[in-house]
mmCIF file of C-alpha atoms in Angstrom:
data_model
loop_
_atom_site.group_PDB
_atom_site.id
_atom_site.type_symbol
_atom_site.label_atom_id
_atom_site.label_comp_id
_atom_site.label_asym_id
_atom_site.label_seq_id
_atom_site.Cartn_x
_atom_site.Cartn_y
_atom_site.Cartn_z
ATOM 1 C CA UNK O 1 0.000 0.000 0.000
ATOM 2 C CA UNK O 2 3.079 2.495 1.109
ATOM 3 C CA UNK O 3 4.144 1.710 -2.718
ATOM 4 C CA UNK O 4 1.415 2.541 -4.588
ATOM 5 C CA UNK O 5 0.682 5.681 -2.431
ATOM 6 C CA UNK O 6 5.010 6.983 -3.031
ATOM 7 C CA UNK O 7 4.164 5.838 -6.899
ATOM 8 C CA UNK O 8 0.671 8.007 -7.169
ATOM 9 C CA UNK O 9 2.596 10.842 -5.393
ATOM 10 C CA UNK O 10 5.132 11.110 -7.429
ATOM 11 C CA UNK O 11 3.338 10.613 -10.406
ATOM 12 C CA UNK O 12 1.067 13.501 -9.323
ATOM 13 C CA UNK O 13 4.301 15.330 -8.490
ATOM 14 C CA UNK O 14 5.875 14.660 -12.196
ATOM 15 C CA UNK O 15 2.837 15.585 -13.762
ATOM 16 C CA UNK O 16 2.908 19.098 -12.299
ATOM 17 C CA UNK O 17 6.478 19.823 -12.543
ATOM 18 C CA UNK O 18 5.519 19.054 -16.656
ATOM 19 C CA UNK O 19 2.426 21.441 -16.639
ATOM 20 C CA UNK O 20 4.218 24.377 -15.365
ATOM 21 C CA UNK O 21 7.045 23.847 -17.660
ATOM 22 C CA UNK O 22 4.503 23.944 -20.250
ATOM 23 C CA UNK O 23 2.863 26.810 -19.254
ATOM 24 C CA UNK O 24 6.446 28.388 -19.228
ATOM 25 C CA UNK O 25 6.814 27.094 -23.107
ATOM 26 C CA UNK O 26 3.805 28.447 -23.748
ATOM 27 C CA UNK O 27 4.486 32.225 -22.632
ATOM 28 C CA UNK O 28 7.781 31.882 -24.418
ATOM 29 C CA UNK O 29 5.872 30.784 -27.736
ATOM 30 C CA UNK O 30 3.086 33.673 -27.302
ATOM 31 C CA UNK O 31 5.870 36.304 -26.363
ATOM 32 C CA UNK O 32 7.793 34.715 -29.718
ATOM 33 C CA UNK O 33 4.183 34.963 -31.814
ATOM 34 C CA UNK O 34 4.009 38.693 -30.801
ATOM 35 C CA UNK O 35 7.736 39.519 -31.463
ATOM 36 C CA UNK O 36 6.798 37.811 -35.289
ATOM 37 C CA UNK O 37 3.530 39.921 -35.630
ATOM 38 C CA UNK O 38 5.222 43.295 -34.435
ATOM 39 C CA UNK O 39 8.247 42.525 -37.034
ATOM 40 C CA UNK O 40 6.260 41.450 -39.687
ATOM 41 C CA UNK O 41 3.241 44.108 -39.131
ATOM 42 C CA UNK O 42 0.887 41.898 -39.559
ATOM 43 C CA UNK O 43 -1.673 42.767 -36.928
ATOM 44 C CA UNK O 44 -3.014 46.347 -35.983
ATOM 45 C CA UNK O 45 -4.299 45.042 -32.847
ATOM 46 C CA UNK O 46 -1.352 44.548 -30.115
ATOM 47 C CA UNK O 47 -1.102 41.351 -28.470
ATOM 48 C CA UNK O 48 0.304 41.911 -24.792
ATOM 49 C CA UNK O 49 3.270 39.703 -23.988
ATOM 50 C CA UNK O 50 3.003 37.293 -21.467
ATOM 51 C CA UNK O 51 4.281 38.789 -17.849
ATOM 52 C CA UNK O 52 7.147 37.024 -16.562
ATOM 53 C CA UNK O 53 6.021 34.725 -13.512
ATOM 54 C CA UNK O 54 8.481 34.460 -10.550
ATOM 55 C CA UNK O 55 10.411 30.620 -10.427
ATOM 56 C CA UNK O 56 8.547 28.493 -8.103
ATOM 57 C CA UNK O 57 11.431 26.223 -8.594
ATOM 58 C CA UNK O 58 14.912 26.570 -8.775
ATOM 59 C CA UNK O 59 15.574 23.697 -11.197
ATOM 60 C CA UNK O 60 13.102 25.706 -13.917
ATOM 61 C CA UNK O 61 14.900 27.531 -16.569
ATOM 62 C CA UNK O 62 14.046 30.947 -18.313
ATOM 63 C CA UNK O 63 13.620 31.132 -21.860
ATOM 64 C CA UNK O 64 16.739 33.542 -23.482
ATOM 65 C CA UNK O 65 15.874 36.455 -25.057
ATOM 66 C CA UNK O 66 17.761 38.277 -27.864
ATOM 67 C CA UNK O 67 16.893 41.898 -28.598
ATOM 68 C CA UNK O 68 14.018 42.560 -31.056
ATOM 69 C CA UNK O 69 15.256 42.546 -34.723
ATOM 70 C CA UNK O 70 14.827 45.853 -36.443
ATOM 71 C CA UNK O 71 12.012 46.447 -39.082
ATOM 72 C CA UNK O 72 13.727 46.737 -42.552
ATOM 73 C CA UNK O 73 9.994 49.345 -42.772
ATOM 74 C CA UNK O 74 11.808 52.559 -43.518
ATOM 75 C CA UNK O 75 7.861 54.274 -42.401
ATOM 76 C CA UNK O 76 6.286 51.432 -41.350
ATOM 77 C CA UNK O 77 4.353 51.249 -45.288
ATOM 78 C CA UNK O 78 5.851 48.409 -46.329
ATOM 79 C CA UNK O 79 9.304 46.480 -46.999
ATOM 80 C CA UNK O 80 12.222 48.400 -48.487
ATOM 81 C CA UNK O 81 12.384 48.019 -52.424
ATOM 82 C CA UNK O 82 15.616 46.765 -53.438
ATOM 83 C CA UNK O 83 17.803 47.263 -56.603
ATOM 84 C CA UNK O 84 17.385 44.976 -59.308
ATOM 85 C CA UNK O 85 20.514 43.857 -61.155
ATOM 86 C CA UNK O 86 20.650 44.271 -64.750
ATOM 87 C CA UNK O 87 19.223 41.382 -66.742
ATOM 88 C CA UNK O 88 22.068 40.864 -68.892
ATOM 89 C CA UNK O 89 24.138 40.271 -66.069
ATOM 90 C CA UNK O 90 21.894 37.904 -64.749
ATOM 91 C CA UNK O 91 22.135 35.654 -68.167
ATOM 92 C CA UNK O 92 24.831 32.650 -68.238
ATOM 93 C CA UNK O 93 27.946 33.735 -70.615
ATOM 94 C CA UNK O 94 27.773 31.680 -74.288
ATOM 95 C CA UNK O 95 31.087 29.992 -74.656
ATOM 96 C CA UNK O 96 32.711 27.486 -72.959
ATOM 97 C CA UNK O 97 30.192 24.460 -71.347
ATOM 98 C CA UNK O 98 31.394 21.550 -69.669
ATOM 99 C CA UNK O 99 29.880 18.311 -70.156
ATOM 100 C CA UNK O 100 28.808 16.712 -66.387
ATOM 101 C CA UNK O 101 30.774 13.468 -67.079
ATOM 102 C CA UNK O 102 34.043 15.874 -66.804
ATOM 103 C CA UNK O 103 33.009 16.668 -63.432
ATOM 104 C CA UNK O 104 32.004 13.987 -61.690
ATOM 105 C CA UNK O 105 34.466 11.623 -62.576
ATOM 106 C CA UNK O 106 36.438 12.437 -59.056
ATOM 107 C CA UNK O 107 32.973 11.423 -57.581
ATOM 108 C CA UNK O 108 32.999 8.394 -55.224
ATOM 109 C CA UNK O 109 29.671 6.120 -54.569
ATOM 110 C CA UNK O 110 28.909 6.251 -50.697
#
């Protein structure tokens, strides 16, 4: 009886050591989701970060965090049009070709 009582109390134990730490995972993916959103403008509405909730335990980890990216949104309008290279520089050079048997000869089977 002692057995089964240590086994359902530390199953019980186990099982909420593994709901906090995904309650933890989940603030970490909503704060990520909103970090995405605010980069990529794609909501008007503002989605509140999760608050940070003090450890309960010290064996729990806290997510890192890196700095927010900046927004490549020169006026927040839209992304920043880039350059497009000429098309004739963008077309392969007529001339010398090399057949594929001449380069993968030195080519071993695995």
């Amino acid at each position: 009886m002692d057995q089964v009582t240590q086994s359902n109390a530390a199953s019980a134990e186990e099982s909420a050591a593994a709901a906090e730490e995904m309650n933890a995972q989940a603030d970490a993916l909503r704060n990520a989701v909103a970090d995405l959103l605010q980069l990529a403008g794609g909501h008007q509405k503002s989605i509140e970060p999760a608050a940070p909730k003090p450890e309960k335990f010290a064996t729990q980890s806290k997510p890192k965090t890196r700095p927010a990216a900046k927004s490549a949104h020169s006026n927040g309008g839209g992304p920043l049009k880039q350059a497009m290279p000429d098309p004739a520089i963008l077309k392969p050079k007529a001339g010398r070709q090399t057949a594929p048997e001449a380069v993968t000869d030195g080519f071993r089977d695995f």
